[in-house]
Amino acid sequence: MQMLKVENLVKSFDGKEILSGISLEVNKGEVVAVIGPSGSGKSTLLRCINLLEQIDQGRITVEGDIMVHREKGMGEAAITEEAVKKIRLRLGLVFQNFNLFPHFSVLRNITEAPIHVAGMNRKEAENMALELLEKMDLKEKAEAYPCQLSGGQCQRVAIARALAMKPDILFFDEPTSALDPELTVEVLKVIRKLAAEHMTMVVVTHEMNFAREVADRVIFMDKGQIIEQGSPQEIFSNPSNERTRTFLGNFKD
């Protein structure tokens, strides 16, 4: 089953094109790793898919429902704001720098959206949050505040917060880029666990070994375009594009 379809996505900032006609599909239960050099448009792609940035052109479809459709010179297709909100609830995004509310406890960080956005009963939301924290090996931190946690713990809380909204697709924007190697292991362990549970995920990452081991498909981006995509075996062992070979050569021991 196709969960996500992106067609001819174009995005510019200050007249500079950052995404140049990106098209991709993600199927149910698939883990897609997006790799590439800094400035290639990886994070912008995730932000556009999650409508944190307005696209200039293209169409994004989630589970068969068009979320946004904008054609050059024709403006945006008529999709009601209410419909867009409902579709967006199927998407979850974990940021590089956690983005936790510093003045909320861990428990409240996780329950805030389920209660106030999804309309969940407070007790039900708290029980769900505690289950998620247990899954993240953080149940004892429920009443702690973000300032009392390590970076790895904060990122695991951010993952729990995203999961609390029960998304159909979970996006990660370089979830370990702000962490030291020891804390990186904690976070990647959680993502591996989600992959084993067949959670549909798109992971922008600079962790090449992780992409090789966990992803079903790897996408290599450069200069706002998808240069190459395929299985981890194809991309890491036998890339067909010279730019991909050069990039991956920098990560070899």
C-alpha positions as MATLAB code, in Angstrom:
seq = 'MQMLKVENLVKSFDGKEILSGISLEVNKGEVVAVIGPSGSGKSTLLRCINLLEQIDQGRITVEGDIMVHREKGMGEAAITEEAVKKIRLRLGLVFQNFNLFPHFSVLRNITEAPIHVAGMNRKEAENMALELLEKMDLKEKAEAYPCQLSGGQCQRVAIARALAMKPDILFFDEPTSALDPELTVEVLKVIRKLAAEHMTMVVVTHEMNFAREVADRVIFMDKGQIIEQGSPQEIFSNPSNERTRTFLGNFKD';
ca = [
       0.000    0.000    0.000;
       1.338    3.422   -0.977;
       1.490    5.722    2.062;
       3.121    8.793    0.562;
       3.509   10.150   -2.955;
       5.438   13.328   -3.738;
       5.280   14.613   -7.302;
       7.446   17.306   -8.908;
       8.069   19.167   -5.650;
       9.736   22.559   -6.135;
      10.800   24.935   -3.373;
      12.854   28.128   -3.522;
      14.145   30.547   -0.902;
      14.980   34.121   -1.937;
      14.980   33.151   -5.585;
      17.318   30.169   -5.089;
      15.810   26.799   -5.941;
      16.391   24.357   -3.060;
      14.235   21.480   -4.335;
      14.144   20.942   -8.087;
      11.229   18.725   -9.053;
      11.502   16.018   -6.374;
       9.318   12.924   -6.839;
       9.245    9.923   -4.514;
       6.957    7.265   -3.078;
       6.922    5.495    0.277;
       5.035    2.259    0.882;
       3.440    0.963    4.071;
       5.976   -0.484    6.509;
       8.922    0.776    4.486;
      11.946    2.495    6.041;
      13.472    5.018    3.641;
      16.808    6.619    4.480;
      17.612    9.940    2.819;
      21.320   10.708    2.614;
      23.425   13.380    0.945;
      25.746   16.305    1.630;
      24.776   19.293    3.759;
      22.697   21.775    1.785;
      21.312   19.150   -0.589;
      17.715   19.871    0.453;
      17.064   16.847    2.680;
      15.643   18.746    5.667;
      13.716   21.138    3.417;
      12.100   18.126    1.763;
      10.825   16.849    5.119;
       9.596   20.292    6.135;
       7.711   20.660    2.841;
       6.108   17.220    3.152;
       4.953   18.122    6.670;
       3.740   21.546    5.421;
       6.101   23.459    7.675;
       7.178   25.188    4.474;
       4.829   26.226    1.680;
       5.769   24.530   -1.580;
       6.091   26.497   -4.812;
       4.975   23.661   -7.036;
       4.033   19.999   -6.843;
       1.614   17.591   -5.244;
       1.779   15.636   -1.985;
      -0.602   12.720   -1.460;
      -0.955   10.804    1.830;
      -2.638    7.392    1.633;
      -4.457    8.423   -1.526;
      -5.647   11.793   -0.176;
      -4.214   14.935   -1.783;
      -2.837   17.160    0.975;
      -1.441   19.930   -1.225;
      -1.409   20.548   -4.985;
       0.163   23.653   -6.446;
       0.897   24.158  -10.133;
       3.134   26.859  -11.588;
       1.064   29.831  -12.703;
      -2.172   28.219  -11.518;
      -2.048   28.671   -7.759;
      -3.167   26.041   -5.293;
      -5.867   23.423   -5.827;
      -8.950   23.845   -3.641;
      -8.385   21.583   -0.629;
     -10.190   22.608    2.527;
      -8.160   23.618    5.555;
     -10.076   21.075    7.626;
      -9.123   18.274    5.217;
      -5.473   19.317    5.296;
      -5.451   19.322    9.112;
      -6.841   15.784    9.227;
      -4.263   14.518    6.748;
      -1.407   16.215    8.609;
      -2.360   14.319   11.761;
      -1.243   11.145    9.962;
       2.295   12.510    9.806;
       4.783   12.753   12.656;
       8.101   14.610   12.605;
      11.059   14.303   14.978;
      13.387   17.300   14.740;
      17.180   17.514   15.043;
      17.070   19.541   18.247;
      14.154   17.882   20.064;
      11.924   21.005   20.256;
      10.528   19.962   23.631;
       8.651   22.514   25.732;
      11.217   23.406   28.439;
       8.568   24.457   30.981;
       6.578   21.204   30.656;
       7.427   17.907   32.317;
       8.275   14.938   30.105;
       4.779   13.548   30.688;
       3.088   16.798   29.721;
       5.301   17.201   26.646;
       3.916   13.889   25.409;
       0.263   14.354   26.430;
      -0.256   17.971   25.368;
      -1.091   17.304   21.704;
      -3.163   14.132   22.217;
      -5.338   16.012   24.740;
      -5.644   19.410   23.041;
      -5.383   18.443   19.372;
      -6.703   14.875   19.187;
      -9.248   15.328   21.995;
      -8.029   12.363   24.045;
      -9.117   11.919   27.652;
      -6.344   13.076   30.014;
      -6.102    9.799   31.905;
      -5.974    7.827   28.674;
      -3.297   10.159   27.309;
      -1.190    9.818   30.443;
      -1.447    6.017   30.398;
      -0.421    5.981   26.743;
       2.477    8.355   27.483;
       3.749    6.110   30.265;
       3.601    3.093   27.943;
       5.602    5.002   25.342;
       8.146    6.110   27.940;
       8.555    2.515   29.040;
       9.193    1.587   25.405;
      11.879    4.288   25.340;
      13.367    3.049   28.658;
      12.446    6.388   30.230;
       9.420    5.658   32.406;
      11.245    6.890   35.517;
      11.698   10.305   33.829;
       7.968   11.068   33.463;
       8.030   13.950   35.968;
      11.445   15.291   34.959;
      11.941   18.415   32.835;
      13.948   18.579   29.597;
      16.803   20.469   31.311;
      17.283   17.449   33.588;
      17.774   15.026   30.680;
      20.665   14.143   28.408;
      20.406   14.915   24.708;
      19.715   11.261   23.934;
      16.943   11.157   26.513;
      15.416   14.355   25.109;
      15.400   12.856   21.623;
      13.728    9.689   22.874;
      11.069   11.825   24.568;
      10.610   13.653   21.244;
      10.093   10.302   19.511;
       7.545    9.299   22.157;
       5.768   12.631   21.670;
       5.534   12.046   17.928;
       4.276    8.474   18.437;
       1.630    9.683   20.884;
      -0.312   11.168   17.962;
      -0.359    7.704   16.354;
       1.010    8.827   12.983;
       0.866    6.584    9.943;
       4.256    7.877    8.759;
       7.069    9.040   11.020;
       9.744   11.404    9.704;
      13.137   11.957   11.326;
      15.274   14.980   10.463;
      18.835   13.911   11.320;
      17.760   12.710   14.783;
      21.315   12.099   16.018;
      23.129   15.129   14.562;
      23.131   16.990   17.891;
      24.303   13.980   19.924;
      27.665   12.524   20.822;
      28.373    8.913   19.715;
      27.301    7.279   22.983;
      23.918    9.031   22.998;
      23.497    8.379   19.262;
      23.437    4.644   19.990;
      20.455    5.105   22.348;
      18.372    6.868   19.712;
      19.271    4.557   16.834;
      18.308    1.590   19.027;
      14.791    3.050   19.354;
      14.486    3.657   15.601;
      15.676    0.094   14.927;
      12.950   -1.151   17.280;
      10.303    0.854   15.377;
      11.612   -0.525   12.075;
      11.260   -4.064   13.441;
       7.624   -3.214   14.229;
       7.149   -2.167   10.573;
       6.560    1.504   11.309;
       6.574    3.479    8.063;
       9.508    5.880    8.373;
      11.505    8.389    6.347;
      14.837    9.104    8.035;
      17.186   11.888    6.954;
      20.498   10.735    8.375;
      24.263   11.058    8.179;
      24.680    7.678    9.898;
      25.693    5.550    6.920;
      25.958    2.271    8.829;
      22.470    2.798   10.208;
      21.086    3.503    6.731;
      22.789    0.381    5.400;
      21.490   -1.863    8.189;
      17.951   -0.593    8.773;
      16.621    1.002    5.579;
      14.635   -0.879    2.971;
      15.530    1.821    0.459;
      18.140    4.574    0.346;
      17.710    7.883   -1.473;
      20.773    9.972   -2.280;
      20.130   13.691   -2.760;
      22.413   16.420   -4.040;
      21.707   20.020   -5.063;
      17.965   19.683   -4.562;
      17.532   16.554   -6.650;
      17.273   12.826   -6.109;
      20.420   11.589   -7.822;
      19.958    7.896   -7.143;
      17.862    5.501   -5.087;
      17.782    1.778   -4.481;
      18.319   -0.920   -1.887;
      21.132   -0.400    0.651;
      23.085   -3.098   -1.182;
      22.747   -1.240   -4.486;
      23.563    2.197   -3.105;
      26.406    1.296   -0.763;
      28.028   -1.555   -2.682;
      27.398   -0.652   -6.299;
      26.180    2.952   -6.791;
      25.563    3.785  -10.430;
      26.149    7.547  -10.172;
      29.634    9.038   -9.870;
      28.394   11.721   -7.441;
      27.035    8.993   -5.135;
      30.337    7.105   -5.293;
      32.290   10.243   -4.415;
      30.018   11.077   -1.479;
      30.081    7.568   -0.020;
      33.835    7.366   -0.513;
      34.199    9.976    2.216;
      32.641    7.587    4.753;
      34.824    4.562    4.109;
      37.261    3.508    6.803;
];
